[in-house]
């Protein structure tokens, strides 16, 4: 009716006489100048003498209209679609805004979304699973496709239909994964992430004989789907179908299981255990003669970067002028001190200064122990609450301080890093590797 200017047709918009159309009033008192919104026009610089009867002078009316939106293929939850100029109309006839449609993917009776992939559960008779055969499976476009089931198929096995050609692929390129210490915090986090990943199959989980989670289904253990595979205490049972074992146990367990993995058919070991003594470390290194072993004290990509930065800083900053203190904080259940990640930072810094950590490390200081010697690397630790992991390397001089640090907010960062390590180590030759080797 008014084309957005708020004035009744046949009338117009009048320039505000109070502010001269500026919308603001400026007053000066001595050295001070004050500016305020014009009380007559409300800052618009003009006003309507005869308001439009349809919009009451506001220039806008509220209406509901339907729009047809083209949804592109492959959208995911949280994505938004922009419709230019379809938003709120502009003030006083100005250009309209844009309309954003936020996507929420609904439930489907047959298919589940997993990123760009779709999953569909298809029932297979016991006879077909045992002897092999063909089944009809639905496709997302409403069609059907025949899939060949290999002889001896097991519950949970996947057949892949590549792209939209619906061509069955009978090869399963997933990595068969077992986790020792699966009932612990890190073990559960890794198992949960492995079940979400498209390239892993969780085939084994090892717990202690006293564990309350013995003989529990691996999927149920992490509040996921039933897998038909339960936790066991024997290493040979846990890894009988595994290509890679991720070890989240304790040093004495690591030393006991590492030498036997190769003989049991495992191809690689990812060791997430810290606090190994010299004898236990030697046994792990012995296992690396016949097994690809990736040993890391912390699987966070951020901590790997921090380690590099600490080494670079230690190399560039004179040890006689910059003292190095490494401070770490963890939850109250962590038993080793300092943390393995803190030791790794110390080793990286010592090596950068052409020293060995054993020669320069200081893990405790007496109340009256004299002055701090140059080149010493000090360690401090705090234990309490539920802190997941915090590490800080402080280079202190008399004139400045450089701090390099990392703080973990969720154990998933370690779990995802451990899975990335498993992907990488599964294709390596026997040998002992570090996270820095994987990162290049």
Tab-separated table of C-alpha atoms in Angstrom:
chain	number	residue	atom	x	y	z
A	1	UNK	CA	0.000	0.000	0.000
A	2	UNK	CA	2.710	2.508	0.960
A	3	UNK	CA	5.657	0.812	-0.815
A	4	UNK	CA	7.445	0.605	2.497
A	5	UNK	CA	7.706	4.323	3.334
A	6	UNK	CA	5.011	4.150	6.028
A	7	UNK	CA	2.953	7.063	4.676
A	8	UNK	CA	-0.680	6.847	3.598
A	9	UNK	CA	-0.943	7.067	-0.211
A	10	UNK	CA	-1.325	10.737	-1.271
A	11	UNK	CA	0.812	11.934	1.643
A	12	UNK	CA	4.561	11.952	2.084
A	13	UNK	CA	7.441	11.688	4.491
A	14	UNK	CA	8.483	14.956	6.159
A	15	UNK	CA	12.088	15.816	6.994
A	16	UNK	CA	12.476	16.240	10.742
A	17	UNK	CA	12.774	19.905	11.646
A	18	UNK	CA	14.324	19.219	15.029
A	19	UNK	CA	17.489	17.526	13.725
A	20	UNK	CA	17.377	18.722	10.120
A	21	UNK	CA	17.125	15.173	8.813
A	22	UNK	CA	20.346	14.022	10.501
A	23	UNK	CA	18.664	11.925	13.168
A	24	UNK	CA	20.992	13.114	15.926
A	25	UNK	CA	21.284	16.194	18.096
A	26	UNK	CA	24.664	17.585	19.108
A	27	UNK	CA	25.106	19.851	22.113
A	28	UNK	CA	28.304	21.512	23.295
A	29	UNK	CA	29.046	22.476	26.867
A	30	UNK	CA	32.450	24.042	27.299
A	31	UNK	CA	35.054	21.541	26.182
A	32	UNK	CA	32.542	18.709	26.062
A	33	UNK	CA	30.332	17.730	23.124
A	34	UNK	CA	27.365	15.407	23.605
A	35	UNK	CA	25.361	13.658	20.884
A	36	UNK	CA	21.994	11.988	21.302
A	37	UNK	CA	19.247	10.480	19.182
A	38	UNK	CA	16.674	12.965	18.005
A	39	UNK	CA	13.595	12.571	20.227
A	40	UNK	CA	11.232	13.780	17.497
A	41	UNK	CA	12.069	11.327	14.697
A	42	UNK	CA	13.701	8.590	16.744
A	43	UNK	CA	16.940	8.849	14.753
A	44	UNK	CA	15.300	8.321	11.330
A	45	UNK	CA	15.715	11.937	10.172
A	46	UNK	CA	12.120	12.075	8.969
A	47	UNK	CA	8.631	11.282	10.138
A	48	UNK	CA	5.270	10.373	8.708
A	49	UNK	CA	2.455	12.870	9.292
A	50	UNK	CA	-0.283	10.516	8.057
A	51	UNK	CA	0.627	6.886	8.785
A	52	UNK	CA	-0.335	4.136	6.378
A	53	UNK	CA	-3.493	2.384	7.556
A	54	UNK	CA	-2.102	-1.047	6.536
A	55	UNK	CA	1.204	-0.912	8.416
A	56	UNK	CA	0.476	1.843	10.931
A	57	UNK	CA	3.481	3.789	9.649
A	58	UNK	CA	5.996	1.027	10.179
A	59	UNK	CA	6.477	0.331	6.476
A	60	UNK	CA	6.149	-3.426	7.011
A	61	UNK	CA	3.321	-5.922	7.456
A	62	UNK	CA	3.633	-9.519	8.578
A	63	UNK	CA	2.501	-12.169	6.122
A	64	UNK	CA	3.071	-15.903	5.728
A	65	UNK	CA	4.069	-17.258	2.343
A	66	UNK	CA	5.437	-20.544	1.110
A	67	UNK	CA	8.657	-20.880	-0.885
A	68	UNK	CA	9.869	-23.841	-2.889
A	69	UNK	CA	13.494	-24.607	-2.001
A	70	UNK	CA	15.877	-26.677	-4.108
A	71	UNK	CA	17.849	-28.901	-1.708
A	72	UNK	CA	21.218	-29.938	-3.165
A	73	UNK	CA	22.416	-33.526	-2.893
A	74	UNK	CA	24.665	-34.437	0.034
A	75	UNK	CA	23.499	-31.832	2.552
A	76	UNK	CA	24.038	-32.635	6.225
A	77	UNK	CA	22.603	-31.565	9.556
A	78	UNK	CA	23.381	-27.938	10.374
A	79	UNK	CA	24.098	-26.869	6.797
A	80	UNK	CA	22.221	-23.811	5.578
A	81	UNK	CA	20.728	-22.822	2.221
A	82	UNK	CA	20.662	-19.126	1.309
A	83	UNK	CA	17.734	-17.589	-0.576
A	84	UNK	CA	18.849	-14.122	-1.665
A	85	UNK	CA	16.362	-11.291	-1.063
A	86	UNK	CA	13.740	-13.573	0.506
A	87	UNK	CA	14.256	-12.424	4.085
A	88	UNK	CA	12.734	-9.477	5.994
A	89	UNK	CA	11.859	-6.478	3.861
A	90	UNK	CA	14.098	-3.428	4.249
A	91	UNK	CA	13.236	-0.365	6.308
A	92	UNK	CA	11.389	2.407	4.507
A	93	UNK	CA	11.406	0.572	1.192
A	94	UNK	CA	15.034	-0.496	1.350
A	95	UNK	CA	16.294	-3.790	-0.066
A	96	UNK	CA	15.215	-6.965	1.692
A	97	UNK	CA	17.513	-9.345	3.550
A	98	UNK	CA	18.329	-12.951	2.784
A	99	UNK	CA	16.511	-16.022	4.064
A	100	UNK	CA	18.621	-18.882	5.455
A	101	UNK	CA	17.189	-22.397	5.614
A	102	UNK	CA	18.906	-24.594	8.214
A	103	UNK	CA	18.889	-28.268	7.267
A	104	UNK	CA	17.791	-30.977	9.680
A	105	UNK	CA	17.994	-34.468	8.180
A	106	UNK	CA	14.993	-36.554	9.123
A	107	UNK	CA	14.810	-40.209	10.112
A	108	UNK	CA	14.571	-42.821	7.368
A	109	UNK	CA	13.044	-46.221	7.961
A	110	UNK	CA	15.711	-48.071	5.956
A	111	UNK	CA	18.850	-45.938	5.687
A	112	UNK	CA	21.193	-44.234	8.143
A	113	UNK	CA	23.451	-41.332	7.163
A	114	UNK	CA	27.188	-41.470	7.884
A	115	UNK	CA	28.697	-38.415	6.232
A	116	UNK	CA	28.466	-38.981	2.476
A	117	UNK	CA	27.680	-42.691	2.964
A	118	UNK	CA	24.428	-44.515	3.587
A	119	UNK	CA	24.038	-47.634	5.737
A	120	UNK	CA	21.230	-50.140	5.433
A	121	UNK	CA	20.749	-53.281	7.534
A	122	UNK	CA	19.606	-56.234	5.438
A	123	UNK	CA	18.466	-59.541	6.982
A	124	UNK	CA	20.299	-62.645	5.742
A	125	UNK	CA	19.122	-66.163	6.452
A	126	UNK	CA	21.405	-68.496	8.370
A	127	UNK	CA	21.667	-70.787	5.344
A	128	UNK	CA	22.710	-67.939	3.008
A	129	UNK	CA	25.236	-66.638	5.546
A	130	UNK	CA	26.767	-70.084	5.966
A	131	UNK	CA	26.739	-71.300	2.359
A	132	UNK	CA	26.679	-68.029	0.427
A	133	UNK	CA	24.078	-66.755	-2.003
A	134	UNK	CA	22.326	-63.623	-3.184
A	135	UNK	CA	19.924	-61.200	-1.531
A	136	UNK	CA	17.889	-58.250	-2.815
A	137	UNK	CA	18.796	-54.964	-1.113
A	138	UNK	CA	17.025	-51.585	-1.432
A	139	UNK	CA	18.706	-48.488	-2.886
A	140	UNK	CA	18.070	-44.871	-1.945
A	141	UNK	CA	16.276	-44.153	-5.238
A	142	UNK	CA	13.655	-46.802	-4.499
A	143	UNK	CA	15.163	-49.540	-6.642
A	144	UNK	CA	16.582	-52.944	-5.755
A	145	UNK	CA	19.978	-54.479	-6.337
A	146	UNK	CA	21.298	-58.026	-5.956
A	147	UNK	CA	24.210	-58.521	-3.603
A	148	UNK	CA	26.338	-61.627	-3.502
A	149	UNK	CA	26.858	-62.879	0.067
A	150	UNK	CA	30.164	-64.741	0.449
A	151	UNK	CA	30.292	-68.081	2.179
A	152	UNK	CA	30.740	-67.841	5.937
A	153	UNK	CA	29.494	-64.239	6.268
A	154	UNK	CA	29.254	-62.965	9.845
A	155	UNK	CA	26.793	-60.636	11.565
A	156	UNK	CA	27.831	-57.013	11.096
A	157	UNK	CA	29.879	-57.513	7.915
A	158	UNK	CA	29.409	-54.818	5.289
A	159	UNK	CA	29.022	-54.960	1.525
A	160	UNK	CA	29.780	-51.749	-0.282
A	161	UNK	CA	27.810	-50.388	-3.244
A	162	UNK	CA	30.090	-47.801	-4.793
A	163	UNK	CA	28.621	-44.405	-5.782
A	164	UNK	CA	25.295	-44.545	-7.622
A	165	UNK	CA	26.143	-47.419	-9.949
A	166	UNK	CA	24.935	-49.953	-7.372
A	167	UNK	CA	27.810	-52.282	-8.182
A	168	UNK	CA	28.478	-54.605	-5.229
A	169	UNK	CA	32.029	-54.752	-3.918
A	170	UNK	CA	32.842	-57.968	-2.075
A	171	UNK	CA	36.159	-56.729	-0.731
A	172	UNK	CA	36.177	-55.292	2.775
A	173	UNK	CA	39.015	-52.805	3.096
A	174	UNK	CA	38.310	-52.013	6.737
A	175	UNK	CA	41.019	-52.490	9.342
A	176	UNK	CA	40.246	-55.186	11.891
A	177	UNK	CA	40.937	-53.562	15.250
A	178	UNK	CA	41.321	-54.934	18.764
A	179	UNK	CA	41.756	-52.840	21.921
A	180	UNK	CA	43.552	-53.986	25.052
A	181	UNK	CA	42.192	-52.137	28.073
A	182	UNK	CA	38.923	-51.403	26.277
A	183	UNK	CA	36.987	-50.858	29.521
A	184	UNK	CA	39.153	-47.886	30.563
A	185	UNK	CA	38.409	-44.261	29.729
A	186	UNK	CA	40.695	-44.068	26.730
A	187	UNK	CA	39.834	-47.592	25.558
A	188	UNK	CA	36.123	-46.819	25.539
A	189	UNK	CA	36.665	-43.529	23.731
A	190	UNK	CA	38.700	-45.289	21.022
A	191	UNK	CA	36.087	-48.044	20.669
A	192	UNK	CA	33.297	-45.501	20.349
A	193	UNK	CA	35.154	-43.571	17.633
A	194	UNK	CA	36.085	-46.812	15.836
A	195	UNK	CA	32.411	-47.788	15.614
A	196	UNK	CA	31.660	-44.421	14.012
A	197	UNK	CA	34.503	-44.720	11.506
A	198	UNK	CA	33.792	-46.286	8.139
A	199	UNK	CA	37.231	-47.887	7.762
A	200	UNK	CA	37.471	-49.835	11.045
A	201	UNK	CA	35.877	-53.032	12.295
A	202	UNK	CA	36.074	-53.664	16.029
A	203	UNK	CA	36.796	-57.384	16.378
A	204	UNK	CA	38.251	-57.762	19.858
A	205	UNK	CA	38.490	-56.243	23.305
A	206	UNK	CA	40.692	-57.340	26.199
A	207	UNK	CA	40.049	-56.640	29.907
A	208	UNK	CA	41.489	-57.935	33.154
A	209	UNK	CA	40.094	-61.046	34.813
A	210	UNK	CA	38.758	-58.889	37.686
A	211	UNK	CA	36.981	-56.448	35.387
A	212	UNK	CA	33.275	-55.869	35.912
A	213	UNK	CA	33.029	-55.621	32.123
A	214	UNK	CA	34.242	-59.133	31.337
A	215	UNK	CA	32.098	-60.972	28.726
A	216	UNK	CA	30.256	-57.728	27.877
A	217	UNK	CA	29.439	-57.032	24.208
A	218	UNK	CA	31.875	-54.463	22.787
A	219	UNK	CA	29.099	-52.355	21.330
A	220	UNK	CA	27.047	-52.402	24.516
A	221	UNK	CA	30.162	-51.409	26.482
A	222	UNK	CA	30.249	-48.040	24.702
A	223	UNK	CA	26.454	-47.607	24.518
A	224	UNK	CA	26.362	-48.438	20.827
A	225	UNK	CA	24.838	-51.177	18.714
A	226	UNK	CA	25.191	-54.862	19.587
A	227	UNK	CA	28.254	-56.328	17.797
A	228	UNK	CA	28.125	-59.970	18.776
A	229	UNK	CA	31.726	-59.802	20.091
A	230	UNK	CA	32.418	-59.789	23.834
A	231	UNK	CA	35.346	-58.749	25.993
A	232	UNK	CA	37.872	-61.450	26.889
A	233	UNK	CA	40.908	-61.819	29.119
A	234	UNK	CA	43.178	-63.835	26.816
A	235	UNK	CA	45.300	-61.946	24.302
A	236	UNK	CA	44.986	-64.692	21.683
A	237	UNK	CA	41.178	-64.466	21.836
A	238	UNK	CA	41.193	-60.676	21.544
A	239	UNK	CA	43.488	-60.499	18.507
A	240	UNK	CA	42.561	-63.690	16.643
A	241	UNK	CA	40.918	-61.659	13.863
A	242	UNK	CA	42.784	-58.376	14.379
A	243	UNK	CA	45.290	-56.639	12.161
A	244	UNK	CA	46.084	-53.858	14.637
A	245	UNK	CA	45.993	-53.823	18.436
A	246	UNK	CA	45.725	-50.539	20.337
A	247	UNK	CA	47.142	-51.012	23.812
A	248	UNK	CA	45.614	-48.864	26.583
A	249	UNK	CA	46.636	-51.011	29.536
A	250	UNK	CA	49.515	-50.640	32.013
A	251	UNK	CA	53.293	-50.977	31.569
A	252	UNK	CA	53.536	-54.509	32.951
A	253	UNK	CA	50.716	-55.668	30.652
A	254	UNK	CA	52.339	-54.005	27.649
A	255	UNK	CA	55.604	-55.786	28.355
A	256	UNK	CA	53.759	-59.108	28.641
A	257	UNK	CA	51.666	-58.921	25.457
A	258	UNK	CA	53.987	-57.118	23.008
A	259	UNK	CA	56.389	-60.049	22.370
A	260	UNK	CA	53.523	-62.416	21.478
A	261	UNK	CA	51.528	-60.271	19.052
A	262	UNK	CA	53.402	-61.151	15.873
A	263	UNK	CA	53.103	-64.872	16.597
A	264	UNK	CA	49.352	-64.452	17.066
A	265	UNK	CA	48.917	-62.938	13.614
A	266	UNK	CA	48.646	-59.222	14.456
A	267	UNK	CA	50.362	-56.945	11.995
A	268	UNK	CA	50.841	-53.816	14.085
A	269	UNK	CA	50.667	-52.398	17.591
A	270	UNK	CA	49.763	-48.897	18.716
A	271	UNK	CA	51.023	-48.364	22.258
A	272	UNK	CA	49.298	-45.625	24.254
A	273	UNK	CA	50.864	-46.745	27.544
A	274	UNK	CA	53.203	-44.428	29.451
A	275	UNK	CA	55.514	-45.014	32.397
A	276	UNK	CA	57.437	-48.001	31.001
A	277	UNK	CA	60.676	-48.730	32.849
A	278	UNK	CA	63.896	-49.621	31.009
A	279	UNK	CA	63.177	-53.376	30.966
A	280	UNK	CA	59.609	-52.917	29.750
A	281	UNK	CA	60.740	-50.489	27.063
A	282	UNK	CA	63.360	-53.006	25.933
A	283	UNK	CA	60.682	-55.671	25.522
A	284	UNK	CA	58.573	-53.313	23.414
A	285	UNK	CA	61.579	-52.534	21.226
A	286	UNK	CA	62.287	-56.262	20.875
A	287	UNK	CA	58.721	-56.788	19.630
A	288	UNK	CA	59.313	-54.064	17.019
A	289	UNK	CA	61.810	-56.357	15.294
A	290	UNK	CA	58.924	-58.469	13.965
A	291	UNK	CA	56.021	-56.070	14.380
A	292	UNK	CA	55.238	-52.491	13.309
A	293	UNK	CA	54.957	-50.586	16.591
A	294	UNK	CA	53.892	-46.958	17.016
A	295	UNK	CA	54.612	-45.735	20.511
A	296	UNK	CA	53.287	-42.383	21.686
A	297	UNK	CA	52.642	-40.816	25.046
A	298	UNK	CA	49.895	-38.608	23.659
A	299	UNK	CA	47.961	-38.969	20.404
A	300	UNK	CA	46.694	-35.413	20.168
A	301	UNK	CA	47.807	-33.695	16.919
A	302	UNK	CA	48.060	-30.486	18.920
A	303	UNK	CA	50.504	-32.037	21.374
A	304	UNK	CA	52.606	-33.321	18.488
A	305	UNK	CA	52.823	-29.745	17.242
A	306	UNK	CA	53.678	-28.488	20.736
A	307	UNK	CA	56.540	-31.002	20.912
A	308	UNK	CA	57.989	-29.640	17.679
A	309	UNK	CA	57.611	-26.048	18.849
A	310	UNK	CA	59.276	-26.802	22.181
A	311	UNK	CA	62.233	-28.419	20.408
A	312	UNK	CA	62.537	-25.430	18.090
A	313	UNK	CA	62.367	-22.964	20.970
A	314	UNK	CA	64.947	-24.941	22.972
A	315	UNK	CA	67.258	-24.894	19.965
A	316	UNK	CA	66.920	-21.147	19.425
A	317	UNK	CA	66.934	-19.937	23.040
A	318	UNK	CA	70.251	-20.049	24.916
A	319	UNK	CA	70.026	-22.566	27.789
A	320	UNK	CA	72.203	-20.271	29.924
A	321	UNK	CA	69.676	-17.464	29.594
A	322	UNK	CA	66.346	-19.286	29.348
A	323	UNK	CA	65.341	-21.772	32.048
A	324	UNK	CA	62.828	-24.413	31.004
A	325	UNK	CA	60.031	-25.639	33.252
A	326	UNK	CA	57.493	-28.221	32.073
A	327	UNK	CA	54.222	-28.197	33.996
A	328	UNK	CA	51.439	-30.724	33.552
A	329	UNK	CA	48.028	-31.284	35.145
A	330	UNK	CA	45.859	-34.417	34.990
A	331	UNK	CA	42.910	-36.043	36.730
A	332	UNK	CA	43.401	-37.549	40.159
A	333	UNK	CA	43.333	-41.150	38.862
A	334	UNK	CA	46.480	-40.797	36.754
A	335	UNK	CA	49.235	-42.784	38.427
A	336	UNK	CA	52.474	-41.860	36.655
A	337	UNK	CA	54.396	-38.616	37.221
A	338	UNK	CA	55.441	-36.756	35.195
A	339	UNK	CA	53.095	-37.677	32.380
A	340	UNK	CA	54.513	-39.448	29.357
A	341	UNK	CA	53.709	-36.392	27.238
A	342	UNK	CA	55.657	-34.165	29.626
A	343	UNK	CA	58.637	-36.524	29.399
A	344	UNK	CA	58.399	-36.390	25.601
A	345	UNK	CA	58.525	-32.599	25.711
A	346	UNK	CA	61.569	-32.777	27.974
A	347	UNK	CA	63.344	-35.261	25.716
A	348	UNK	CA	62.652	-33.098	22.650
A	349	UNK	CA	64.005	-30.002	24.387
A	350	UNK	CA	67.076	-31.795	25.748
A	351	UNK	CA	67.911	-33.276	22.350
A	352	UNK	CA	67.579	-29.830	20.771
A	353	UNK	CA	70.181	-28.601	23.292
A	354	UNK	CA	72.512	-31.535	22.527
A	355	UNK	CA	71.881	-33.125	25.918
A	356	UNK	CA	70.092	-36.172	27.293
A	357	UNK	CA	67.104	-35.715	29.559
A	358	UNK	CA	68.604	-37.967	32.231
A	359	UNK	CA	71.496	-35.518	32.620
A	360	UNK	CA	69.460	-32.299	32.857
A	361	UNK	CA	66.054	-33.293	34.302
A	362	UNK	CA	64.972	-32.185	37.760
A	363	UNK	CA	61.837	-33.893	39.076
A	364	UNK	CA	61.927	-32.552	42.636
A	365	UNK	CA	63.524	-29.658	44.449
A	366	UNK	CA	64.379	-29.589	48.141
A	367	UNK	CA	63.123	-26.667	50.163
A	368	UNK	CA	66.665	-25.322	50.392
A	369	UNK	CA	68.641	-26.695	47.486
A	370	UNK	CA	70.695	-23.743	46.312
A	371	UNK	CA	70.488	-21.920	43.016
A	372	UNK	CA	69.110	-23.482	39.863
A	373	UNK	CA	71.915	-24.597	37.512
A	374	UNK	CA	71.892	-23.428	33.896
A	375	UNK	CA	70.472	-25.885	31.372
A	376	UNK	CA	68.309	-27.729	33.892
A	377	UNK	CA	64.848	-28.849	32.743
A	378	UNK	CA	62.414	-28.845	35.626
A	379	UNK	CA	59.174	-30.803	35.896
A	380	UNK	CA	56.083	-30.051	37.955
A	381	UNK	CA	52.812	-31.979	38.123
A	382	UNK	CA	49.363	-31.442	39.568
A	383	UNK	CA	46.742	-34.146	40.086
A	384	UNK	CA	43.112	-33.465	40.849
A	385	UNK	CA	39.521	-33.543	39.720
A	386	UNK	CA	38.754	-34.669	36.214
A	387	UNK	CA	41.322	-32.676	34.237
A	388	UNK	CA	41.855	-34.515	30.941
A	389	UNK	CA	45.308	-33.144	30.234
A	390	UNK	CA	47.170	-29.835	30.309
A	391	UNK	CA	50.818	-29.291	29.382
A	392	UNK	CA	52.887	-26.143	29.446
A	393	UNK	CA	56.535	-25.490	28.600
A	394	UNK	CA	57.780	-22.200	30.025
A	395	UNK	CA	61.040	-20.664	28.866
A	396	UNK	CA	61.946	-18.056	31.487
A	397	UNK	CA	64.643	-15.415	31.326
A	398	UNK	CA	65.228	-12.340	33.481
A	399	UNK	CA	63.609	-10.154	30.804
A	400	UNK	CA	60.812	-12.228	29.282
A	401	UNK	CA	58.931	-15.509	29.253
A	402	UNK	CA	57.809	-17.675	26.338
A	403	UNK	CA	55.055	-20.181	27.052
A	404	UNK	CA	54.028	-23.026	24.739
A	405	UNK	CA	51.039	-25.009	25.908
A	406	UNK	CA	48.208	-27.377	25.131
A	407	UNK	CA	44.918	-28.122	26.833
A	408	UNK	CA	42.651	-31.046	25.991
A	409	UNK	CA	38.908	-30.627	26.497
A	410	UNK	CA	37.679	-34.041	25.350
A	411	UNK	CA	39.234	-37.515	25.278
A	412	UNK	CA	37.986	-37.918	21.750
A	413	UNK	CA	40.994	-35.937	20.552
A	414	UNK	CA	43.237	-38.759	21.829
A	415	UNK	CA	40.893	-41.466	20.528
A	416	UNK	CA	40.792	-40.030	17.035
A	417	UNK	CA	44.549	-39.579	17.071
A	418	UNK	CA	45.012	-43.208	18.112
A	419	UNK	CA	42.811	-44.366	15.230
A	420	UNK	CA	44.792	-42.222	12.820
A	421	UNK	CA	47.927	-43.897	14.178
A	422	UNK	CA	46.317	-47.322	13.622
A	423	UNK	CA	45.525	-46.411	10.012
A	424	UNK	CA	49.103	-45.377	9.393
A	425	UNK	CA	50.921	-48.164	11.228
A	426	UNK	CA	48.812	-50.894	9.580
A	427	UNK	CA	50.754	-50.421	6.337
A	428	UNK	CA	54.261	-49.987	7.795
A	429	UNK	CA	57.123	-52.456	7.942
A	430	UNK	CA	58.298	-53.863	11.308
A	431	UNK	CA	60.055	-51.265	13.412
A	432	UNK	CA	59.548	-48.799	16.255
A	433	UNK	CA	57.862	-45.569	15.163
A	434	UNK	CA	56.919	-42.319	16.892
A	435	UNK	CA	54.052	-39.976	16.241
A	436	UNK	CA	56.479	-37.558	14.603
A	437	UNK	CA	57.253	-40.262	12.020
A	438	UNK	CA	53.585	-40.429	11.100
A	439	UNK	CA	53.239	-36.663	10.874
A	440	UNK	CA	56.299	-36.390	8.605
